[in-house]
Each structure stands twice: as structure tokens, then as C-alpha cells.
Amino acid sequence: MTLKAIEEIILVTIGYDRYSSLSADTNAEKIEDFSFLHRCVWLAREEIKVNTLIPSILKRSSANKTTAGTKAYSLPTDFDIPVKVRYRSASSEFDLDRVYPENLMQKLGGNLTTTQGTPSLYMIFGNSSDVAQIELYLIPDTTNQEYDVEYKPVLANLTTSTDEDLIMNKYPLTVIKFATAYAFQFIKKDDTGFDKYFLMGMADLPKINLREINSDSLYKELPDPLTRRRRQTRFSQ
């Protein structure tokens, strides 16, 4: 569904000007509201991207080469959220586990952050140029080994009436719900309308995950049988 088609529905839903009128209005406030409308659709698409896993929107930075003794490597400029990092040594290929500054030392298992070897961990970090980097631990001790980064990209802010992307084509109703919520918040200054439509959008997300990866994001796996029996025994005493 095109940007124009989605925005026409949003404007009717929030009880605002018709699209044909708002898009041609020369009043400064109306021009600003029309710009806000595009951003509402962008925010809706971002909500869906962040809270679901849609394989067809993922990107891959592949065949990146290591340099012995170097831990930090630049990521693509549209990088947003990592999904998987895969490393290839001379004899094997395996996924790296993600770590954070808070648990890096624990995950290193006694190794120093300067220790070189075969990486098993990665961390996403920034640099002084505001460009995201990936850091590998252990620091690679071999040049020209490869790693791939699969990630969710930053989505473009669409502004042309005929613009559309995969999320808008596959899940237009969910885009409309979230975008309507943000239109109530930013254009109508109506928190009640925001809450109503935002919750409607959130209710769609588990269904999207079920369709895309057969996985309900709200599902919580039960503890193993032994743990359950111990809990039942403890609670019955």
C-alpha cells in the first residue's frame, strides 16, 4: 500500500483534513502537519521492525575480513539492530554470541580484553564519528578470516505519495494502526486516541511473528520438568 493510500486512511480516522486538501495547503502549520504525517508512518514502520523479526527486510554485511590484532570494525551506515553474526575460520563456521559492556569480562571467562585468538563473542559499540562498530573477542589473531553480520536496517523516511516498502505492502493495517496512534499524539494532541490505536498495533505483533517465523514473541517456555516438580513440591508444603 502506497504512502498516500495509508495517509488518506489516517487522516479520515483522526478526523482531520482530507489528503488532497492537506497536501496542497500553503499554510505553514498545515505544511508542518503534513510533514508530521510522513514521520508518523515512519515511526509505525520502525515499531513493526523493532518488535518483530521479518526475514525479508533483513540485510547482510558479508565476507568482512579480519586483521590480526584488530578488534573493532565498521558497520554499514544503515545498521540498526544486530540479528546474527557468523564467523568463518580456516576450518569451521559458527555463530558468535552477543555481549555488552556490563557482562563482557564475565563472558571472557578469565581472558583479558586484549587477548588474541579465535573470536566467540561480539559487541556493538560506537566511535567518535557516531558510526556503529562491531568488536570481536577474543581479538582475531589471524588476517583475512571472514565474518557476516545480519541486521535490521534503519528505515528510510518516505515522503513521496507513491513510496512504499515491504512492511507497508505486507502489513498495511498494522502500519495504519501505529501511524494513526502517532498522528493522534503529534497532530491532534490526543493521548486517548494514541493509547487506543497503539495498543491495537501492539496486538498485531505476535501474529506477525507467527506468520514470519512461526514464533509467538509473547510465548514463554516452561521450565524443565525437574524444576517444575521441585516448585510444585515447595508450593504444596
Coordinates of N, CA and C in Angstrom, one line a residue:
M1 N 0.8 -1.2 0.0 CA 0.0 0.0 0.0 C 0.9 1.2 0.0
T2 N 0.6 2.2 -0.9 CA 1.4 3.4 -1.0 C 1.3 4.3 0.2
L3 N 2.3 5.2 0.3 CA 2.2 6.2 1.4 C 1.0 7.0 1.3
K4 N 0.6 7.4 0.2 CA -0.7 8.3 0.0 C -1.9 7.5 0.5
A5 N -2.0 6.2 0.1 CA -3.2 5.4 0.5 C -3.3 5.3 2.0
I6 N -2.1 5.0 2.6 CA -2.1 4.9 4.1 C -2.4 6.2 4.8
E7 N -1.9 7.3 4.3 CA -2.1 8.6 4.9 C -3.5 9.1 4.7
E8 N -4.1 8.7 3.6 CA -5.6 9.1 3.4 C -6.4 8.5 4.5
I9 N -6.2 7.2 4.8 CA -6.9 6.5 5.8 C -6.7 7.1 7.2
I10 N -5.4 7.4 7.5 CA -5.1 8.0 8.8 C -5.8 9.3 9.0
L11 N -5.8 10.2 8.0 CA -6.5 11.5 8.2 C -8.0 11.4 8.4
V12 N -8.6 10.4 7.7 CA -10.0 10.2 7.9 C -10.2 9.7 9.4
T13 N -9.4 8.8 9.8 CA -9.5 8.2 11.1 C -9.4 9.2 12.3
I14 N -8.5 10.1 12.1 CA -8.3 11.1 13.2 C -9.2 12.3 13.1
G15 N -10.0 12.3 12.0 CA -10.9 13.4 11.8 C -10.2 14.7 11.4
Y16 N -9.3 14.6 10.5 CA -8.5 15.8 10.1 C -8.8 16.1 8.6
D17 N -8.1 17.1 8.1 CA -8.3 17.5 6.7 C -8.2 16.3 5.7
R18 N -8.8 16.4 4.6 CA -8.6 15.4 3.6 C -7.2 15.5 3.0
Y19 N -6.7 14.3 2.5 CA -5.4 14.3 2.0 C -5.2 15.3 0.8
S20 N -6.1 15.4 -0.1 CA -6.0 16.3 -1.2 C -5.9 17.7 -0.8
S21 N -6.6 18.1 0.3 CA -6.5 19.4 0.8 C -5.2 19.7 1.6
L22 N -4.9 18.8 2.5 CA -3.7 19.0 3.3 C -2.4 19.0 2.5
S23 N -2.3 18.1 1.5 CA -1.1 18.0 0.7 C -0.8 19.3 -0.1
A24 N -1.9 20.0 -0.4 CA -1.7 21.2 -1.2 C -1.8 22.5 -0.4
D25 N -2.0 22.4 0.9 CA -2.2 23.6 1.7 C -0.9 24.4 1.8
T26 N -1.0 25.7 1.7 CA 0.3 26.5 1.8 C 0.4 27.2 3.2
N27 N -0.5 26.9 4.1 CA -0.4 27.4 5.5 C 0.8 26.7 6.2
A28 N 1.6 27.5 6.9 CA 2.8 26.9 7.5 C 2.5 25.8 8.4
E29 N 1.5 25.9 9.3 CA 1.1 24.9 10.2 C 0.6 23.6 9.5
K30 N -0.1 23.8 8.4 CA -0.6 22.7 7.7 C 0.5 21.9 7.0
I31 N 1.5 22.7 6.5 CA 2.7 22.1 5.8 C 3.4 21.3 6.9
E32 N 3.5 21.8 8.1 CA 4.2 21.1 9.2 C 3.4 19.8 9.5
D33 N 2.1 19.9 9.6 CA 1.3 18.7 9.9 C 1.5 17.6 8.8
F34 N 1.5 18.1 7.6 CA 1.7 17.1 6.5 C 3.1 16.4 6.6
S35 N 4.1 17.1 7.0 CA 5.4 16.5 7.3 C 5.4 15.6 8.5
F36 N 4.6 16.0 9.5 CA 4.5 15.1 10.7 C 3.8 13.8 10.3
L37 N 2.9 13.9 9.3 CA 2.1 12.7 8.9 C 3.1 11.7 8.3
H38 N 4.1 12.1 7.5 CA 5.1 11.2 6.9 C 5.9 10.6 8.1
R39 N 6.2 11.4 9.1 CA 7.0 10.8 10.2 C 6.2 9.8 11.0
C40 N 4.9 10.0 11.1 CA 4.1 9.0 11.8 C 4.1 7.7 11.1
V41 N 4.1 7.7 9.8 CA 4.2 6.4 9.0 C 5.6 5.8 9.3
W42 N 6.6 6.6 9.3 CA 8.0 6.1 9.5 C 8.1 5.5 10.9
L43 N 7.5 6.2 11.9 CA 7.6 5.6 13.3 C 6.8 4.3 13.3
A44 N 5.7 4.2 12.6 CA 4.9 3.0 12.6 C 5.7 1.8 12.0
R45 N 6.4 2.1 10.9 CA 7.2 1.1 10.3 C 8.4 0.6 11.2
E46 N 9.0 1.6 11.9 CA 10.0 1.3 12.9 C 9.5 0.5 14.1
E47 N 8.3 0.8 14.5 CA 7.7 -0.1 15.6 C 7.6 -1.5 15.2
I48 N 7.2 -1.7 14.0 CA 7.0 -3.1 13.5 C 8.4 -3.7 13.3
K49 N 9.3 -3.0 12.7 CA 10.7 -3.6 12.5 C 11.3 -4.0 13.8
V50 N 11.3 -3.1 14.8 CA 11.9 -3.3 16.1 C 11.3 -4.5 16.8
N51 N 10.0 -4.6 16.8 CA 9.3 -5.6 17.6 C 9.0 -6.9 17.0
T52 N 9.4 -7.1 15.7 CA 9.2 -8.4 15.0 C 10.4 -8.8 14.4
L53 N 10.4 -10.0 13.8 CA 11.5 -10.5 13.0 C 11.0 -10.9 11.6
I54 N 11.1 -10.0 10.7 CA 10.7 -10.2 9.3 C 11.9 -10.4 8.4
P55 N 12.2 -11.7 8.1 CA 13.4 -12.0 7.4 C 13.6 -11.2 6.1
S56 N 12.6 -10.9 5.4 CA 12.7 -10.3 4.1 C 13.2 -8.8 4.2
I57 N 13.2 -8.2 5.4 CA 13.7 -6.8 5.5 C 15.1 -6.8 6.1
L58 N 15.6 -8.0 6.4 CA 17.0 -8.0 7.0 C 18.0 -7.8 5.9
K59 N 19.1 -7.3 6.3 CA 20.3 -7.1 5.4 C 21.5 -7.9 6.0
R60 N 22.4 -8.1 5.1 CA 23.6 -8.9 5.5 C 24.9 -8.1 4.9
S61 N 25.8 -7.9 5.9 CA 27.1 -7.4 5.5 C 28.0 -8.6 5.5
S62 N 28.4 -9.1 4.3 CA 29.0 -10.4 4.2 C 30.5 -10.3 3.8
A63 N 31.2 -11.4 4.1 CA 32.6 -11.5 3.7 C 33.5 -10.4 4.2
N64 N 33.2 -9.9 5.4 CA 34.1 -8.9 6.0 C 35.4 -9.6 6.5
K65 N 36.5 -8.9 6.3 CA 37.8 -9.5 6.5 C 38.4 -9.0 7.9
T66 N 39.0 -9.9 8.6 CA 39.6 -9.6 9.9 C 41.1 -9.2 9.6
T67 N 41.6 -8.4 10.5 CA 43.0 -8.1 10.5 C 43.6 -8.5 11.9
A68 N 44.7 -9.3 11.8 CA 45.2 -9.8 13.1 C 45.6 -8.6 14.0
G69 N 45.1 -8.8 15.3 CA 45.4 -7.8 16.3 C 44.4 -6.6 16.3
T70 N 43.4 -6.6 15.4 CA 42.4 -5.6 15.4 C 41.0 -6.1 15.9
K71 N 40.4 -5.4 16.9 CA 39.1 -5.9 17.4 C 37.9 -5.2 16.8
A72 N 38.1 -3.9 16.4 CA 36.9 -3.1 16.0 C 36.8 -2.9 14.5
Y73 N 35.6 -3.1 14.0 CA 35.4 -3.0 12.5 C 34.1 -2.2 12.3
S74 N 34.1 -1.4 11.2 CA 33.0 -0.5 10.9 C 31.8 -1.4 10.5
L75 N 30.6 -0.9 10.7 CA 29.4 -1.5 10.3 C 28.7 -0.6 9.2
P76 N 27.8 -1.1 8.4 CA 27.1 -0.3 7.4 C 26.4 0.9 8.0
T77 N 26.3 2.0 7.2 CA 25.7 3.2 7.7 C 24.2 3.1 8.1
D78 N 23.6 2.1 7.5 CA 22.1 1.9 7.8 C 21.9 0.8 8.9
F79 N 23.0 0.4 9.5 CA 22.9 -0.6 10.6 C 22.1 -0.1 11.8
D80 N 21.2 -1.0 12.3 CA 20.4 -0.6 13.5 C 20.5 -1.6 14.6
I81 N 20.0 -2.8 14.3 CA 19.9 -3.9 15.3 C 20.5 -5.2 14.8
P82 N 21.5 -5.7 15.5 CA 22.1 -7.0 15.0 C 21.1 -8.2 15.3
V83 N 21.1 -9.1 14.3 CA 20.3 -10.3 14.5 C 21.2 -11.5 14.6
K84 N 22.3 -11.6 13.9 CA 23.2 -12.7 13.9 C 24.6 -12.3 13.4
V85 N 25.6 -12.8 14.0 CA 27.0 -12.6 13.5 C 27.6 -14.0 13.3
R86 N 28.1 -14.3 12.1 CA 28.6 -15.6 11.8 C 30.1 -15.4 11.4
Y87 N 30.9 -16.3 12.0 CA 32.4 -16.2 11.8 C 32.9 -17.4 11.1
R88 N 33.9 -17.2 10.2 CA 34.5 -18.3 9.5 C 36.0 -18.4 9.7
S89 N 36.4 -19.4 10.3 CA 37.9 -19.7 10.4 C 38.3 -20.5 9.2
A90 N 39.6 -21.0 9.2 CA 40.0 -21.8 8.1 C 39.3 -23.1 8.1
S91 N 38.9 -23.6 9.2 CA 38.3 -25.0 9.2 C 36.9 -25.1 9.7
S92 N 36.3 -24.0 10.1 CA 34.9 -24.1 10.6 C 34.1 -22.8 10.5
E93 N 32.8 -22.8 10.7 CA 31.9 -21.7 10.6 C 31.0 -21.8 11.8
F94 N 30.8 -20.6 12.5 CA 30.0 -20.7 13.7 C 29.5 -19.3 14.0
D95 N 28.4 -19.3 14.8 CA 27.8 -18.0 15.2 C 28.5 -17.5 16.5
L96 N 28.6 -16.2 16.6 CA 29.2 -15.5 17.7 C 28.1 -15.1 18.7
D97 N 28.3 -15.1 20.0 CA 27.4 -14.7 21.0 C 27.5 -13.2 21.2
R98 N 26.4 -12.5 21.4 CA 26.5 -11.1 21.7 C 26.7 -10.8 23.2
V99 N 27.6 -9.9 23.4 CA 27.9 -9.4 24.8 C 27.7 -7.9 24.9
Y100 N 27.7 -7.4 26.1 CA 27.5 -6.0 26.4 C 28.6 -5.5 27.3
P101 N 28.9 -4.2 27.4 CA 29.9 -3.8 28.3 C 29.8 -4.3 29.7
E102 N 28.5 -4.5 30.2 CA 28.2 -4.9 31.5 C 28.7 -6.4 31.8
N103 N 28.6 -7.2 30.8 CA 28.9 -8.6 31.0 C 30.1 -9.1 30.2
L104 N 30.9 -8.2 29.6 CA 32.0 -8.6 28.8 C 33.0 -9.4 29.5
M105 N 33.5 -8.9 30.7 CA 34.5 -9.6 31.4 C 34.1 -11.0 31.9
Q106 N 32.8 -11.1 32.3 CA 32.3 -12.4 32.7 C 32.3 -13.4 31.6
K107 N 31.9 -12.9 30.4 CA 31.8 -13.8 29.2 C 33.2 -14.2 28.7
L108 N 34.2 -13.4 29.0 CA 35.5 -13.7 28.5 C 36.2 -14.8 29.3
G109 N 35.6 -15.1 30.5 CA 36.0 -16.3 31.2 C 37.4 -16.3 31.7
G110 N 37.9 -15.1 32.2 CA 39.3 -15.0 32.7 C 40.3 -14.5 31.7
N111 N 39.9 -14.4 30.4 CA 40.8 -13.8 29.4 C 40.7 -12.3 29.5
L112 N 41.8 -11.6 29.1 CA 41.8 -10.1 29.1 C 41.1 -9.6 27.8
T113 N 40.7 -8.4 27.8 CA 40.1 -7.8 26.6 C 41.1 -7.6 25.5
T114 N 42.4 -7.8 25.8 CA 43.4 -7.6 24.8 C 43.9 -9.0 24.3
T115 N 43.4 -10.1 24.9 CA 43.8 -11.4 24.5 C 43.4 -11.7 23.0
Q116 N 44.4 -12.3 22.3 CA 44.1 -12.6 20.9 C 43.8 -14.1 20.8
G117 N 43.1 -14.5 19.7 CA 42.7 -15.9 19.5 C 41.6 -15.9 18.5
T118 N 40.8 -17.0 18.6 CA 39.6 -17.1 17.7 C 38.4 -16.5 18.4
P119 N 37.7 -15.5 17.8 CA 36.6 -14.9 18.4 C 35.4 -15.9 18.7
S120 N 34.7 -15.6 19.8 CA 33.5 -16.3 20.1 C 32.4 -15.4 20.5
L121 N 32.8 -14.1 20.7 CA 31.8 -13.1 21.2 C 31.9 -11.8 20.3
Y122 N 30.8 -11.1 20.3 CA 30.9 -9.8 19.6 C 30.1 -8.7 20.5
M123 N 30.5 -7.5 20.3 CA 29.8 -6.4 21.0 C 29.7 -5.2 20.0
I124 N 28.5 -4.6 20.0 CA 28.2 -3.4 19.2 C 28.6 -2.2 20.0
F125 N 29.4 -1.3 19.4 CA 29.9 -0.2 20.1 C 29.9 1.0 19.1
G126 N 30.0 2.2 19.6 CA 30.2 3.4 18.8 C 31.6 3.9 18.7
N127 N 31.8 4.9 18.0 CA 33.1 5.6 17.9 C 32.9 7.1 17.9
S128 N 33.9 7.9 17.8 CA 33.8 9.3 17.8 C 33.1 9.9 16.6
S129 N 32.9 9.1 15.6 CA 32.3 9.6 14.3 C 30.8 9.2 14.3
D130 N 30.3 8.7 15.5 CA 28.9 8.3 15.5 C 28.5 7.2 14.6
V131 N 29.5 6.4 14.2 CA 29.3 5.2 13.4 C 29.4 4.0 14.2
A132 N 28.4 3.1 14.1 CA 28.4 1.9 14.9 C 29.6 1.0 14.4
Q133 N 30.2 0.3 15.4 CA 31.2 -0.7 15.1 C 30.9 -2.0 15.8
I134 N 31.5 -3.0 15.3 CA 31.5 -4.3 15.9 C 32.8 -4.7 16.5
E135 N 32.9 -5.1 17.7 CA 34.1 -5.5 18.3 C 34.1 -7.0 18.6
L136 N 35.2 -7.7 18.2 CA 35.3 -9.1 18.3 C 36.2 -9.5 19.4
Y137 N 35.7 -10.5 20.2 CA 36.5 -11.0 21.3 C 36.4 -12.6 21.3
L138 N 37.5 -13.2 21.5 CA 38.9 -12.7 21.5 C 39.2 -11.9 20.3
I139 N 40.2 -11.0 20.4 CA 40.7 -10.3 19.2 C 41.2 -11.2 18.2
P140 N 40.8 -11.1 17.0 CA 41.3 -12.1 15.9 C 42.9 -12.1 15.9
D141 N 43.4 -13.2 15.8 CA 44.9 -13.4 15.7 C 45.3 -13.8 14.3
T142 N 44.3 -13.8 13.4 CA 44.6 -14.2 12.0 C 44.0 -13.2 11.0
T143 N 44.7 -12.8 10.0 CA 44.2 -11.9 9.0 C 43.5 -12.6 7.9
N144 N 42.4 -12.0 7.4 CA 41.6 -12.5 6.3 C 40.7 -13.6 6.6
Q145 N 40.4 -13.8 7.9 CA 39.2 -14.6 8.2 C 38.0 -13.8 8.0
E146 N 36.8 -14.4 7.8 CA 35.6 -13.7 7.4 C 34.5 -13.7 8.5
Y147 N 33.7 -12.7 8.5 CA 32.5 -12.7 9.4 C 31.4 -12.0 8.6
D148 N 30.2 -12.5 8.8 CA 29.0 -11.9 8.3 C 28.1 -11.3 9.4
V149 N 27.5 -10.2 9.1 CA 26.6 -9.5 10.1 C 25.2 -9.4 9.4
E150 N 24.2 -10.1 10.0 CA 22.8 -9.9 9.6 C 22.2 -9.0 10.6
Y151 N 21.4 -8.0 10.0 CA 20.9 -6.9 10.9 C 19.6 -6.3 10.3
K152 N 18.9 -5.6 11.3 CA 17.8 -4.8 10.9 C 18.3 -3.4 10.5
P153 N 17.9 -2.9 9.3 CA 18.4 -1.6 9.0 C 17.6 -0.5 9.5
V154 N 18.2 0.7 9.5 CA 17.4 1.9 9.7 C 16.5 2.1 8.5
L155 N 15.2 2.4 8.7 CA 14.3 2.5 7.6 C 14.3 4.0 7.1
A156 N 14.2 4.1 5.8 CA 14.1 5.5 5.2 C 12.8 6.1 5.5
N157 N 12.8 7.5 5.7 CA 11.6 8.2 5.9 C 11.0 8.5 4.5
L158 N 9.9 7.9 4.2 CA 9.3 8.1 2.9 C 8.4 9.3 2.8
T159 N 8.6 10.1 1.7 CA 7.9 11.4 1.6 C 7.1 11.6 0.3
T160 N 7.3 10.7 -0.7 CA 6.6 10.8 -2.0 C 5.4 9.9 -1.9
S161 N 4.3 10.5 -2.5 CA 3.0 9.8 -2.4 C 3.0 8.4 -2.9
T162 N 3.8 8.1 -3.9 CA 3.8 6.7 -4.4 C 4.8 5.8 -3.7
D163 N 5.5 6.3 -2.7 CA 6.5 5.5 -2.0 C 5.8 4.3 -1.3
E164 N 6.5 3.2 -1.2 CA 6.0 2.1 -0.4 C 7.2 1.2 -0.1
D165 N 7.1 0.4 0.9 CA 8.2 -0.6 1.2 C 7.5 -1.9 1.6
L166 N 8.4 -2.9 1.9 CA 7.8 -4.2 2.1 C 6.9 -4.3 3.3
I167 N 7.2 -3.6 4.4 CA 6.4 -3.6 5.6 C 5.0 -3.0 5.2
M168 N 5.0 -1.9 4.5 CA 3.7 -1.3 4.1 C 2.9 -2.3 3.2
N169 N 3.6 -3.0 2.3 CA 2.9 -4.0 1.4 C 2.3 -5.2 2.2
K170 N 3.1 -5.7 3.1 CA 2.7 -6.9 3.8 C 1.8 -6.7 5.0
Y171 N 2.0 -5.6 5.7 CA 1.2 -5.3 6.9 C 0.6 -3.9 6.9
P172 N -0.1 -3.5 5.9 CA -0.7 -2.2 5.9 C -1.6 -1.8 7.0
L173 N -2.4 -2.7 7.5 CA -3.3 -2.4 8.6 C -2.5 -2.1 9.9
T174 N -1.4 -2.9 10.1 CA -0.6 -2.6 11.3 C 0.1 -1.3 11.2
V175 N 0.6 -1.0 10.0 CA 1.2 0.4 9.8 C 0.2 1.4 10.1
I176 N -1.0 1.3 9.6 CA -2.1 2.3 9.8 C -2.4 2.4 11.3
K177 N -2.5 1.4 12.0 CA -2.8 1.5 13.4 C -1.7 2.2 14.2
F178 N -0.5 1.9 14.0 CA 0.6 2.6 14.7 C 0.7 4.0 14.2
A179 N 0.6 4.3 12.9 CA 0.7 5.6 12.4 C -0.4 6.5 12.9
T180 N -1.6 5.9 13.0 CA -2.8 6.6 13.5 C -2.5 7.0 14.9
A181 N -1.9 6.1 15.7 CA -1.6 6.4 17.1 C -0.7 7.7 17.2
Y182 N 0.3 7.7 16.4 CA 1.3 8.8 16.4 C 0.6 10.1 15.8
A183 N -0.3 9.9 14.9 CA -1.0 11.1 14.4 C -1.9 11.7 15.4
F184 N -2.5 10.9 16.2 CA -3.3 11.4 17.3 C -2.4 12.1 18.3
Q185 N -1.2 11.6 18.6 CA -0.3 12.2 19.5 C 0.3 13.5 19.0
F186 N 0.8 13.5 17.8 CA 1.6 14.7 17.3 C 0.8 15.7 16.6
I187 N -0.3 15.3 15.9 CA -1.1 16.2 15.1 C -2.3 16.7 15.9
K188 N -3.1 15.7 16.5 CA -4.3 16.0 17.2 C -4.1 16.3 18.7
K189 N -2.9 16.0 19.2 CA -2.6 16.1 20.7 C -3.6 15.4 21.5
D190 N -3.9 14.2 21.1 CA -5.0 13.4 21.7 C -4.3 12.1 22.3
D191 N -4.0 12.1 23.6 CA -3.4 10.9 24.2 C -4.3 9.7 24.3
T192 N -5.6 9.9 24.4 CA -6.6 8.8 24.4 C -6.6 8.1 23.1
G193 N -6.6 8.8 22.0 CA -6.5 8.2 20.7 C -5.2 7.5 20.5
F194 N -4.1 8.1 21.0 CA -2.8 7.4 20.8 C -2.8 6.1 21.5
D195 N -3.3 6.1 22.8 CA -3.3 4.8 23.6 C -4.1 3.7 22.9
K196 N -5.3 4.1 22.4 CA -6.2 3.2 21.7 C -5.6 2.5 20.5
Y197 N -5.0 3.3 19.6 CA -4.5 2.7 18.4 C -3.1 2.1 18.6
F198 N -2.3 2.6 19.5 CA -1.1 2.0 19.8 C -1.2 0.6 20.3
L199 N -2.2 0.4 21.2 CA -2.5 -1.0 21.7 C -3.0 -1.9 20.6
M200 N -3.8 -1.3 19.7 CA -4.3 -2.1 18.6 C -3.1 -2.6 17.7
G201 N -2.1 -1.7 17.5 CA -0.9 -2.1 16.7 C -0.1 -3.1 17.5
M202 N 0.1 -2.9 18.8 CA 0.9 -3.9 19.6 C 0.2 -5.3 19.5
A203 N -1.1 -5.4 19.5 CA -1.8 -6.7 19.5 C -1.5 -7.4 18.2
D204 N -1.1 -6.7 17.1 CA -0.8 -7.4 15.8 C 0.6 -8.1 15.8
L205 N 1.5 -7.6 16.7 CA 2.9 -8.0 16.6 C 3.1 -9.5 16.8
P206 N 2.5 -10.1 17.8 CA 2.7 -11.6 17.9 C 2.2 -12.4 16.7
K207 N 1.1 -11.9 16.0 CA 0.6 -12.5 14.8 C 1.6 -12.4 13.7
I208 N 2.2 -11.2 13.6 CA 3.2 -11.1 12.5 C 4.4 -12.1 12.7
N209 N 4.8 -12.2 14.0 CA 5.9 -13.1 14.3 C 5.5 -14.6 14.0
L210 N 4.3 -14.9 14.3 CA 3.8 -16.2 14.0 C 3.8 -16.5 12.5
R211 N 3.4 -15.5 11.7 CA 3.4 -15.7 10.3 C 4.8 -15.7 9.7
E212 N 5.7 -14.9 10.2 CA 7.0 -14.8 9.6 C 8.0 -15.9 10.0
I213 N 8.0 -16.2 11.3 CA 9.0 -17.2 11.8 C 8.3 -18.3 12.6
N214 N 7.0 -18.4 12.6 CA 6.3 -19.4 13.4 C 6.7 -19.3 14.9
S215 N 6.8 -18.1 15.4 CA 7.2 -17.9 16.8 C 6.5 -16.8 17.4
D216 N 5.7 -17.1 18.5 CA 5.0 -16.1 19.2 C 6.0 -15.3 20.1
S217 N 6.1 -14.0 19.9 CA 7.1 -13.3 20.7 C 6.7 -13.2 22.2
L218 N 5.4 -13.5 22.5 CA 4.9 -13.4 23.9 C 5.0 -14.8 24.5
Y219 N 5.4 -15.8 23.8 CA 5.4 -17.2 24.4 C 6.6 -17.3 25.3
K220 N 6.4 -17.9 26.5 CA 7.5 -18.1 27.4 C 7.6 -19.6 27.7
E221 N 8.7 -20.1 27.4 CA 8.9 -21.6 27.5 C 8.8 -22.0 29.0
L222 N 8.2 -23.1 29.3 CA 8.1 -23.6 30.6 C 9.4 -24.1 31.1
P223 N 9.7 -24.0 32.4 CA 10.9 -24.6 33.0 C 10.9 -26.1 32.7
D224 N 12.1 -26.7 32.8 CA 12.2 -28.1 32.6 C 11.4 -28.9 33.6
P225 N 11.0 -30.1 33.3 CA 10.2 -30.9 34.2 C 10.7 -31.0 35.7
L226 N 12.0 -31.2 35.9 CA 12.5 -31.3 37.2 C 12.3 -30.1 38.0
T227 N 12.6 -28.9 37.4 CA 12.3 -27.6 38.1 C 10.9 -27.4 38.4
R228 N 10.0 -27.8 37.5 CA 8.6 -27.7 37.8 C 8.1 -28.6 38.9
R229 N 8.6 -29.8 39.0 CA 8.3 -30.7 40.1 C 8.8 -30.1 41.4
R230 N 10.0 -29.6 41.4 CA 10.5 -29.0 42.7 C 9.7 -27.8 43.2
R231 N 9.2 -27.0 42.2 CA 8.4 -25.9 42.6 C 7.1 -26.3 43.1
Q232 N 6.5 -27.4 42.4 CA 5.2 -27.9 42.9 C 5.3 -28.4 44.3
T233 N 6.4 -29.1 44.6 CA 6.6 -29.7 45.9 C 6.8 -28.6 47.0
R234 N 7.5 -27.6 46.6 CA 7.8 -26.4 47.5 C 6.5 -25.7 47.8
F235 N 5.7 -25.4 46.8 CA 4.4 -24.7 47.0 C 3.4 -25.5 47.7
S236 N 3.5 -26.8 47.7 CA 2.4 -27.6 48.3 C 2.8 -27.9 49.8
Q237 N 3.9 -27.5 50.3 CA 4.3 -27.7 51.7 C 3.6 -26.7 52.6

